[in-house]
PDB file of C-alpha atoms in Angstrom:
ATOM      1  CA  MET A 108     -60.134  31.282  -3.983  1.00 52.00           C
ATOM      2  CA  THR A 109     -57.769  31.273  -0.997  1.00 53.00           C
ATOM      3  CA  ILE A 110     -57.941  27.477  -0.810  1.00 54.00           C
ATOM      4  CA  PHE A 111     -57.151  27.273  -4.551  1.00 46.00           C
ATOM      5  CA  ILE A 112     -54.085  29.537  -4.173  1.00 54.00           C
ATOM      6  CA  ILE A 113     -52.870  27.559  -1.159  1.00 52.00           C
ATOM      7  CA  SER A 114     -53.322  24.303  -3.101  1.00 52.00           C
ATOM      8  CA  VAL A 115     -51.378  25.649  -6.090  1.00 50.00           C
ATOM      9  CA  LEU A 116     -48.610  26.924  -3.830  1.00 49.00           C
ATOM     10  CA  GLY A 117     -48.535  23.553  -2.078  1.00 54.00           C
ATOM     11  CA  ILE A 118     -48.167  21.719  -5.403  1.00 56.00           C
ATOM     12  CA  ILE A 119     -45.392  24.105  -6.507  1.00 56.00           C
ATOM     13  CA  ILE A 120     -43.543  23.682  -3.201  1.00 56.00           C
ATOM     14  CA  TYR A 121     -43.936  19.881  -3.392  1.00 54.00           C
ATOM     15  CA  TYR A 122     -42.476  19.675  -6.879  1.00 54.00           C
ATOM     16  CA  ARG A 123     -39.684  22.086  -6.030  1.00 60.00           C
ATOM     17  CA  ILE A 124     -38.745  19.946  -3.003  1.00 59.00           C
ATOM     18  CA  LYS A 125     -38.950  16.802  -5.136  1.00 57.00           C
ATOM     19  CA  LEU A 126     -36.755  18.425  -7.777  1.00 59.00           C
ATOM     20  CA  LYS A 127     -34.287  19.484  -5.082  1.00 58.00           C
ATOM     21  CA  TRP A 128     -34.142  15.916  -3.780  1.00 58.00           C
ATOM     22  CA  LYS A 129     -33.436  14.621  -7.274  1.00 58.00           C
ATOM     23  CA  GLU A 130     -30.701  17.210  -7.743  1.00 56.00           C
ATOM     24  CA  GLU A 131     -29.120  16.224  -4.406  1.00 58.00           C
ATOM     25  CA  GLU A 132     -29.370  12.513  -5.300  1.00 61.00           C
ATOM     26  CA  GLY A 133     -27.740  13.279  -8.634  1.00 54.00           C
ATOM     27  CA  GLU A 134     -24.948  15.214  -6.917  1.00 58.00           C
ATOM     28  CA  ARG A 135     -24.383  12.377  -4.436  1.00 62.00           C
ATOM     29  CA  GLU A 136     -24.281   9.839  -7.252  1.00 61.00           C
ATOM     30  CA  LEU A 137     -21.840  12.013  -9.200  1.00 57.00           C
ATOM     31  CA  GLU A 138     -19.655  12.367  -6.111  1.00 62.00           C
ATOM     32  CA  ARG A 139     -19.755   8.586  -5.637  1.00 63.00           C
ATOM     33  CA  VAL A 140     -18.701   7.996  -9.257  1.00 59.00           C
ATOM     34  CA  ILE A 141     -15.852  10.520  -8.896  1.00 61.00           C
ATOM     35  CA  LEU A 142     -14.646   8.906  -5.654  1.00 62.00           C
ATOM     36  CA  ASP A 143     -14.796   5.408  -7.161  1.00 66.00           C
ATOM     37  CA  SER A 144     -12.896   6.667 -10.188  1.00 66.00           C
ATOM     38  CA  ARG A 145     -10.205   8.314  -8.034  1.00 66.00           C
ATOM     39  CA  ILE A 146      -9.785   5.204  -5.856  1.00 65.00           C
ATOM     40  CA  SER A 147      -9.492   3.035  -8.978  1.00 64.00           C
ATOM     41  CA  LYS A 148      -6.894   5.441 -10.346  1.00 62.00           C
ATOM     42  CA  LEU A 149      -4.937   5.357  -7.080  1.00 59.00           C
ATOM     43  CA  ARG A 150      -5.061   1.544  -6.998  1.00 61.00           C
ATOM     44  CA  LEU A 151      -3.619   1.469 -10.498  1.00 56.00           C
ATOM     45  CA  GLU A 152      -0.964   4.041  -9.553  1.00 57.00           C
ATOM     46  CA  ASN A 153      -0.021   1.910  -6.564  1.00 56.00           C
ATOM     47  CA  LEU A 154       0.026  -1.156  -8.790  1.00 57.00           C
ATOM     48  CA  ARG A 155       2.324   0.621 -11.237  1.00 55.00           C
ATOM     49  CA  SER A 156       4.597   1.684  -8.360  1.00 52.00           C
ATOM     50  CA  GLN A 157       4.948  -1.973  -7.368  1.00 55.00           C
ATOM     51  CA  MET A 158       5.280  -3.245 -10.935  1.00 57.00           C
ATOM     52  CA  ASN A 159       7.604  -0.430 -11.968  1.00 60.00           C
ATOM     53  CA  PRO A 160       9.986  -1.109 -14.884  1.00 62.00           C
ATOM     54  CA  HIS A 161      13.013  -1.242 -12.567  1.00 67.00           C
ATOM     55  CA  PHE A 162      11.484  -4.038 -10.492  1.00 72.00           C
ATOM     56  CA  ILE A 163      10.417  -6.023 -13.580  1.00 76.00           C
ATOM     57  CA  PHE A 164      13.711  -5.549 -15.442  1.00 77.00           C
ATOM     58  CA  ASN A 165      15.760  -6.334 -12.327  1.00 79.00           C
ATOM     59  CA  SER A 166      13.728  -9.506 -11.754  1.00 82.00           C
ATOM     60  CA  LEU A 167      14.130 -10.627 -15.356  1.00 82.00           C
ATOM     61  CA  GLY A 168      17.819  -9.761 -15.133  1.00 82.00           C
ATOM     62  CA  ALA A 169      18.168 -11.932 -12.031  1.00 82.00           C
ATOM     63  CA  ILE A 170      16.491 -14.835 -13.818  1.00 82.00           C
ATOM     64  CA  GLN A 171      18.774 -14.381 -16.835  1.00 82.00           C
ATOM     65  CA  ASP A 172      21.805 -14.281 -14.545  1.00 84.00           C
ATOM     66  CA  TYR A 173      20.822 -17.598 -12.942  1.00 82.00           C
ATOM     67  CA  VAL A 174      20.329 -19.155 -16.388  1.00 81.00           C
ATOM     68  CA  MET A 175      23.721 -17.910 -17.610  1.00 82.00           C
ATOM     69  CA  LYS A 176      25.374 -19.396 -14.523  1.00 84.00           C
ATOM     70  CA  ASN A 177      23.476 -22.637 -15.162  1.00 80.00           C
ATOM     71  CA  GLU A 178      21.743 -22.333 -11.785  1.00 83.00           C
ATOM     72  CA  LYS A 179      18.535 -23.876 -13.107  1.00 82.00           C
ATOM     73  CA  TYR A 180      16.908 -24.446  -9.714  1.00 83.00           C
ATOM     74  CA  LEU A 181      17.357 -20.815  -8.644  1.00 83.00           C
ATOM     75  CA  ALA A 182      16.127 -19.558 -12.035  1.00 85.00           C
ATOM     76  CA  SER A 183      13.028 -21.770 -11.825  1.00 86.00           C
ATOM     77  CA  ASP A 184      12.336 -20.856  -8.194  1.00 87.00           C
ATOM     78  CA  TYR A 185      12.663 -17.140  -8.904  1.00 88.00           C
ATOM     79  CA  LEU A 186      10.479 -17.325 -12.030  1.00 88.00           C
ATOM     80  CA  VAL A 187       7.691 -19.212 -10.223  1.00 89.00           C
ATOM     81  CA  LYS A 188       7.646 -16.704  -7.341  1.00 91.00           C
ATOM     82  CA  PHE A 189       7.806 -13.738  -9.716  1.00 89.00           C
ATOM     83  CA  SER A 190       4.842 -15.063 -11.735  1.00 89.00           C
ATOM     84  CA  ARG A 191       2.792 -15.675  -8.582  1.00 91.00           C
ATOM     85  CA  LEU A 192       3.514 -12.158  -7.317  1.00 90.00           C
ATOM     86  CA  ILE A 193       2.467 -10.473 -10.578  1.00 87.00           C
ATOM     87  CA  ARG A 194      -0.751 -12.522 -10.605  1.00 88.00           C
ATOM     88  CA  MET A 195      -1.499 -11.475  -7.016  1.00 89.00           C
ATOM     89  CA  TYR A 196      -0.857  -7.805  -7.783  1.00 84.00           C
ATOM     90  CA  LEU A 197      -3.232  -7.913 -10.744  1.00 83.00           C
ATOM     91  CA  ASN A 198      -5.955  -9.636  -8.704  1.00 85.00           C
ATOM     92  CA  HIS A 199      -5.576  -7.277  -5.731  1.00 83.00           C
ATOM     93  CA  SER A 200      -5.683  -4.187  -7.944  1.00 77.00           C
ATOM     94  CA  ARG A 201      -9.311  -4.921  -8.860  1.00 78.00           C
ATOM     95  CA  VAL A 202     -10.733  -4.615  -5.324  1.00 81.00           C
ATOM     96  CA  ASN A 203     -10.824  -2.118  -2.453  1.00 82.00           C
ATOM     97  CA  VAL A 204     -10.550  -4.641   0.389  1.00 89.00           C
ATOM     98  CA  ILE A 205      -8.695  -7.926   0.880  1.00 92.00           C
ATOM     99  CA  LEU A 206      -7.941 -10.218   3.810  1.00 96.00           C
ATOM    100  CA  LEU A 207      -4.780  -9.656   5.833  1.00 96.00           C
ATOM    101  CA  LYS A 208      -3.768 -13.237   4.940  1.00 96.00           C
ATOM    102  CA  GLU A 209      -3.711 -12.313   1.234  1.00 95.00           C
ATOM    103  CA  GLU A 210      -1.757  -9.108   1.778  1.00 94.00           C
ATOM    104  CA  LEU A 211       0.870 -10.904   3.867  1.00 95.00           C
ATOM    105  CA  SER A 212       1.139 -13.717   1.340  1.00 95.00           C
ATOM    106  CA  SER A 213       2.075 -11.339  -1.479  1.00 93.00           C
ATOM    107  CA  LEU A 214       4.382  -9.430   0.886  1.00 94.00           C
ATOM    108  CA  GLU A 215       6.290 -12.590   1.835  1.00 94.00           C
ATOM    109  CA  ILE A 216       6.799 -13.521  -1.826  1.00 93.00           C
ATOM    110  CA  TYR A 217       8.023 -10.013  -2.637  1.00 92.00           C
ATOM    111  CA  ILE A 218      10.537 -10.090   0.250  1.00 94.00           C
ATOM    112  CA  SER A 219      11.820 -13.543  -0.728  1.00 92.00           C
ATOM    113  CA  LEU A 220      12.438 -12.287  -4.295  1.00 92.00           C
ATOM    114  CA  GLU A 221      14.367  -9.274  -3.015  1.00 91.00           C
ATOM    115  CA  GLN A 222      16.422 -11.504  -0.714  1.00 91.00           C
ATOM    116  CA  LEU A 223      17.333 -13.704  -3.670  1.00 88.00           C
ATOM    117  CA  ARG A 224      18.169 -10.726  -5.876  1.00 87.00           C
ATOM    118  CA  PHE A 225      20.307  -8.999  -3.244  1.00 89.00           C
ATOM    119  CA  GLU A 226      21.905 -12.311  -2.189  1.00 85.00           C
ATOM    120  CA  ASN A 227      20.591 -12.226   1.393  1.00 87.00           C
ATOM    121  CA  LYS A 228      21.989  -8.772   2.101  1.00 92.00           C
ATOM    122  CA  PHE A 229      19.372  -8.415   4.832  1.00 95.00           C
ATOM    123  CA  LYS A 230      17.648 -10.703   7.296  1.00 95.00           C
ATOM    124  CA  VAL A 231      13.873 -10.580   7.825  1.00 96.00           C
ATOM    125  CA  HIS A 232      12.181 -10.823  11.225  1.00 96.00           C
ATOM    126  CA  PHE A 233       8.447 -11.379  10.642  1.00 93.00           C
ATOM    127  CA  LEU A 234       6.429 -11.138  13.876  1.00 94.00           C
ATOM    128  CA  VAL A 235       2.645 -11.556  13.713  1.00 95.00           C
ATOM    129  CA  ASP A 236       0.642 -11.643  16.957  1.00 95.00           C
ATOM    130  CA  LYS A 237      -0.720 -15.183  17.342  1.00 92.00           C
ATOM    131  CA  ASN A 238      -4.087 -13.770  18.480  1.00 92.00           C
ATOM    132  CA  ILE A 239      -4.649 -12.053  15.134  1.00 94.00           C
ATOM    133  CA  ASN A 240      -7.109 -13.843  12.834  1.00 93.00           C
ATOM    134  CA  LYS A 241      -5.603 -13.268   9.393  1.00 94.00           C
ATOM    135  CA  ASP A 242      -8.630 -14.932   7.760  1.00 95.00           C
ATOM    136  CA  GLN A 243     -11.033 -12.301   9.102  1.00 94.00           C
ATOM    137  CA  ILE A 244      -9.171  -8.984   9.342  1.00 96.00           C
ATOM    138  CA  GLU A 245      -9.541  -6.828   6.234  1.00 95.00           C
ATOM    139  CA  VAL A 246      -6.963  -4.369   4.912  1.00 94.00           C
ATOM    140  CA  PRO A 247      -6.556  -2.130   1.854  1.00 90.00           C
ATOM    141  CA  PRO A 248      -4.836  -4.028  -0.971  1.00 86.00           C
ATOM    142  CA  LEU A 249      -1.314  -3.259  -2.174  1.00 81.00           C
ATOM    143  CA  PHE A 250      -0.678  -0.992   0.806  1.00 87.00           C
ATOM    144  CA  ILE A 251       2.063  -2.450   3.020  1.00 91.00           C
ATOM    145  CA  GLN A 252       4.561  -3.561   0.375  1.00 86.00           C
ATOM    146  CA  PRO A 253       5.666  -0.083  -0.862  1.00 84.00           C
ATOM    147  CA  PHE A 254       6.844   0.812   2.661  1.00 90.00           C
ATOM    148  CA  VAL A 255       8.773  -2.464   2.868  1.00 92.00           C
ATOM    149  CA  GLU A 256      10.238  -1.720  -0.553  1.00 87.00           C
ATOM    150  CA  ASN A 257      11.394   1.681   0.724  1.00 87.00           C
ATOM    151  CA  ALA A 258      13.114   0.056   3.702  1.00 92.00           C
ATOM    152  CA  ILE A 259      14.956  -2.377   1.428  1.00 92.00           C
ATOM    153  CA  LYS A 260      15.848  -0.140  -1.518  1.00 86.00           C
ATOM    154  CA  HIS A 261      16.551   3.110   0.329  1.00 87.00           C
ATOM    155  CA  GLY A 262      17.868   1.837   3.639  1.00 90.00           C
ATOM    156  CA  LEU A 263      19.251  -1.700   3.698  1.00 93.00           C
ATOM    157  CA  VAL A 264      20.745  -1.957   0.195  1.00 89.00           C
ATOM    158  CA  HIS A 265      22.996   1.057   0.825  1.00 88.00           C
ATOM    159  CA  LYS A 266      24.359  -0.483   4.029  1.00 90.00           C
ATOM    160  CA  LYS A 267      27.885  -1.942   3.853  1.00 88.00           C
ATOM    161  CA  ASP A 268      27.256  -4.948   6.076  1.00 91.00           C
ATOM    162  CA  ARG A 269      24.218  -7.219   6.365  1.00 93.00           C
ATOM    163  CA  GLY A 270      21.110  -5.452   7.599  1.00 95.00           C
ATOM    164  CA  ASN A 271      17.871  -6.370   9.340  1.00 96.00           C
ATOM    165  CA  LEU A 272      14.224  -5.812   8.491  1.00 97.00           C
ATOM    166  CA  TRP A 273      11.607  -6.181  11.216  1.00 97.00           C
ATOM    167  CA  ILE A 274       7.894  -6.401  10.348  1.00 97.00           C
ATOM    168  CA  THR A 275       5.602  -6.555  13.361  1.00 97.00           C
ATOM    169  CA  ILE A 276       1.814  -6.900  13.175  1.00 97.00           C
ATOM    170  CA  GLU A 277      -0.482  -6.635  16.178  1.00 96.00           C
ATOM    171  CA  GLU A 278      -3.987  -5.473  17.070  1.00 95.00           C
ATOM    172  CA  ASN A 279      -4.913  -3.293  20.043  1.00 94.00           C
ATOM    173  CA  ILE A 280      -8.066  -3.410  22.167  1.00 92.00           C
ATOM    174  CA  ASN A 281      -9.782  -0.908  19.850  1.00 93.00           C
ATOM    175  CA  LYS A 282      -9.426  -3.287  16.881  1.00 93.00           C
ATOM    176  CA  VAL A 283      -6.759  -1.084  15.310  1.00 96.00           C
ATOM    177  CA  LEU A 284      -4.248  -3.060  13.270  1.00 97.00           C
ATOM    178  CA  ILE A 285      -0.722  -1.787  13.986  1.00 98.00           C
ATOM    179  CA  ILE A 286       1.958  -2.635  11.414  1.00 98.00           C
ATOM    180  CA  THR A 287       5.524  -1.622  12.224  1.00 98.00           C
ATOM    181  CA  ILE A 288       8.218  -1.739   9.533  1.00 97.00           C
ATOM    182  CA  LYS A 289      11.679  -1.162  10.994  1.00 97.00           C
ATOM    183  CA  ASP A 290      15.122  -1.352   9.407  1.00 96.00           C
ATOM    184  CA  ASP A 291      18.695  -0.710  10.529  1.00 94.00           C
ATOM    185  CA  GLY A 292      19.727   0.846   7.214  1.00 91.00           C
ATOM    186  CA  VAL A 293      21.443   4.128   6.390  1.00 87.00           C
ATOM    187  CA  GLY A 294      18.431   6.307   7.246  1.00 88.00           C
ATOM    188  CA  ARG A 295      16.264   8.621   5.150  1.00 86.00           C
ATOM    189  CA  LYS A 296      18.686  11.559   5.043  1.00 83.00           C
ATOM    190  CA  LYS A 297      21.641   9.508   3.772  1.00 83.00           C
ATOM    191  CA  SER A 298      19.410   7.660   1.339  1.00 81.00           C
ATOM    192  CA  SER A 299      18.127  10.955  -0.062  1.00 79.00           C
ATOM    193  CA  GLU A 300      21.714  12.147  -0.597  1.00 79.00           C
ATOM    194  CA  ILE A 301      22.598   8.936  -2.436  1.00 74.00           C
ATOM    195  CA  ASN A 302      19.477   9.000  -4.599  1.00 70.00           C
ATOM    196  CA  LYS A 303      20.074  12.596  -5.696  1.00 72.00           C
ATOM    197  CA  LYS A 304      23.256  11.388  -7.391  1.00 67.00           C
ATOM    198  CA  ARG A 305      21.405   8.648  -9.250  1.00 63.00           C
ATOM    199  CA  LYS A 306      19.978   9.801 -12.572  1.00 55.00           C
ATOM    200  CA  GLY A 307      16.459   8.716 -13.339  1.00 50.00           C
ATOM    201  CA  HIS A 308      15.749   7.693  -9.751  1.00 50.00           C
ATOM    202  CA  LYS A 309      12.111   7.846  -8.727  1.00 51.00           C
ATOM    203  CA  SER A 310      11.168   7.092  -5.139  1.00 51.00           C
ATOM    204  CA  PHE A 311       7.886   5.828  -3.755  1.00 49.00           C
ATOM    205  CA  ALA A 312       5.133   8.441  -4.097  1.00 48.00           C
ATOM    206  CA  VAL A 313       4.197   9.282  -0.489  1.00 58.00           C
ATOM    207  CA  ASN A 314       1.739  11.940  -1.686  1.00 59.00           C
ATOM    208  CA  ALA A 315      -0.235   9.309  -3.609  1.00 66.00           C
ATOM    209  CA  THR A 316      -0.420   7.195  -0.454  1.00 75.00           C
ATOM    210  CA  GLN A 317      -1.637  10.153   1.608  1.00 76.00           C
ATOM    211  CA  GLU A 318      -4.360  10.850  -0.935  1.00 75.00           C
ATOM    212  CA  ARG A 319      -5.333   7.193  -0.926  1.00 79.00           C
ATOM    213  CA  VAL A 320      -5.564   7.268   2.888  1.00 85.00           C
ATOM    214  CA  SER A 321      -7.849  10.302   2.666  1.00 82.00           C
ATOM    215  CA  LEU A 322     -10.090   8.633   0.083  1.00 80.00           C
ATOM    216  CA  TYR A 323     -10.438   5.426   2.090  1.00 83.00           C
ATOM    217  CA  LYS A 324     -11.585   7.478   5.067  1.00 84.00           C
ATOM    218  CA  LYS A 325     -14.031   9.482   2.949  1.00 80.00           C
ATOM    219  CA  GLU A 326     -15.385   6.247   1.477  1.00 78.00           C
ATOM    220  CA  LYS A 327     -15.849   4.939   5.052  1.00 82.00           C
ATOM    221  CA  LEU A 328     -13.677   1.893   4.337  1.00 87.00           C
ATOM    222  CA  PHE A 329     -10.579   2.430   6.481  1.00 93.00           C
ATOM    223  CA  ASP A 330      -9.180   4.955   8.928  1.00 95.00           C
ATOM    224  CA  ILE A 331      -5.408   4.926   8.347  1.00 94.00           C
ATOM    225  CA  SER A 332      -2.439   6.799   9.775  1.00 94.00           C
ATOM    226  CA  VAL A 333       1.193   6.634   8.618  1.00 93.00           C
ATOM    227  CA  ASP A 334       4.074   7.794  10.854  1.00 94.00           C
ATOM    228  CA  PHE A 335       7.815   7.908  10.112  1.00 94.00           C
ATOM    229  CA  THR A 336      10.492   7.858  12.838  1.00 94.00           C
ATOM    230  CA  ASP A 337      14.204   8.349  12.141  1.00 93.00           C
ATOM    231  CA  LYS A 338      16.356   6.158  14.426  1.00 92.00           C
ATOM    232  CA  VAL A 339      19.607   7.626  15.756  1.00 90.00           C
ATOM    233  CA  ASP A 340      22.314   6.523  18.196  1.00 89.00           C
ATOM    234  CA  GLU A 341      23.755   8.479  21.140  1.00 90.00           C
ATOM    235  CA  ASN A 342      25.943  10.465  18.711  1.00 88.00           C
ATOM    236  CA  ASN A 343      22.916  11.379  16.573  1.00 89.00           C
ATOM    237  CA  ASN A 344      24.062   9.106  13.737  1.00 88.00           C
ATOM    238  CA  ALA A 345      21.288   7.526  11.678  1.00 89.00           C
ATOM    239  CA  THR A 346      20.610   3.891  12.544  1.00 91.00           C
ATOM    240  CA  GLY A 347      17.550   3.228  10.381  1.00 94.00           C
ATOM    241  CA  THR A 348      13.893   4.091   9.978  1.00 95.00           C
ATOM    242  CA  ILE A 349      10.621   3.040  11.599  1.00 96.00           C
ATOM    243  CA  VAL A 350       7.306   3.263   9.752  1.00 95.00           C
ATOM    244  CA  THR A 351       4.133   2.721  11.769  1.00 97.00           C
ATOM    245  CA  LEU A 352       0.874   2.022   9.953  1.00 96.00           C
ATOM    246  CA  LYS A 353      -2.385   2.057  11.912  1.00 97.00           C
ATOM    247  CA  ILE A 354      -5.381   0.639  10.053  1.00 97.00           C
ATOM    248  CA  LYS A 355      -8.939   0.409  11.354  1.00 95.00           C
ATOM    249  CA  ARG A 356     -11.874  -0.944   9.363  1.00 93.00           C
ATOM    250  CA  ILE A 357     -14.751   1.542   9.418  1.00 89.00           C
TER     251      ILE A 357
END
């Protein structure tokens, strides 16, 4: 009788453990689905931030302006680059990881379009460490460009004279990719004051980026940090902004 009771208890315990395992597997799968859904949503939000109506309308306006001035070469050049950029954004929005070469390619096209639109109001200094293998290093897609866009739209465009944009990419001994985006624009404080006066202005969503950083870490894809530094001169006057991105593949 004792053996029978022990056997029954053993079977009950076995099935309860098995049921618990299934419940835990189900919870893990549900959590995975939720995380994938949130990352997809954030990718689309980032895509929308890059393909915002202002950027599209301004680009189409620039093309129209070239056509009206009968500058056919500039209109054609701008249209080709614009089409390539939109195609890249759409392709990159479908994945979680791309090569650094692909990210930089779309970034260079975006910058060249902005230089055309703002009539070379700023000069670009692109410095990539020659030891970096752009065909092997992986980065999150659609991640660098919004910070560059901030530097241009909120720093350099408001400057009276011609500005400078420095983009430096290097890798340290711990395989951490360090991307520095520096401008000599009006600074974040002045830019904020200007933008408050502009109706309908909507700046880049830093909170969405922070959430995306958190999700990439939770998904064990990338460990990312974002730091902002306000540049000032000896009289404490703003002289631009530095953004430092540190990205490590997990």
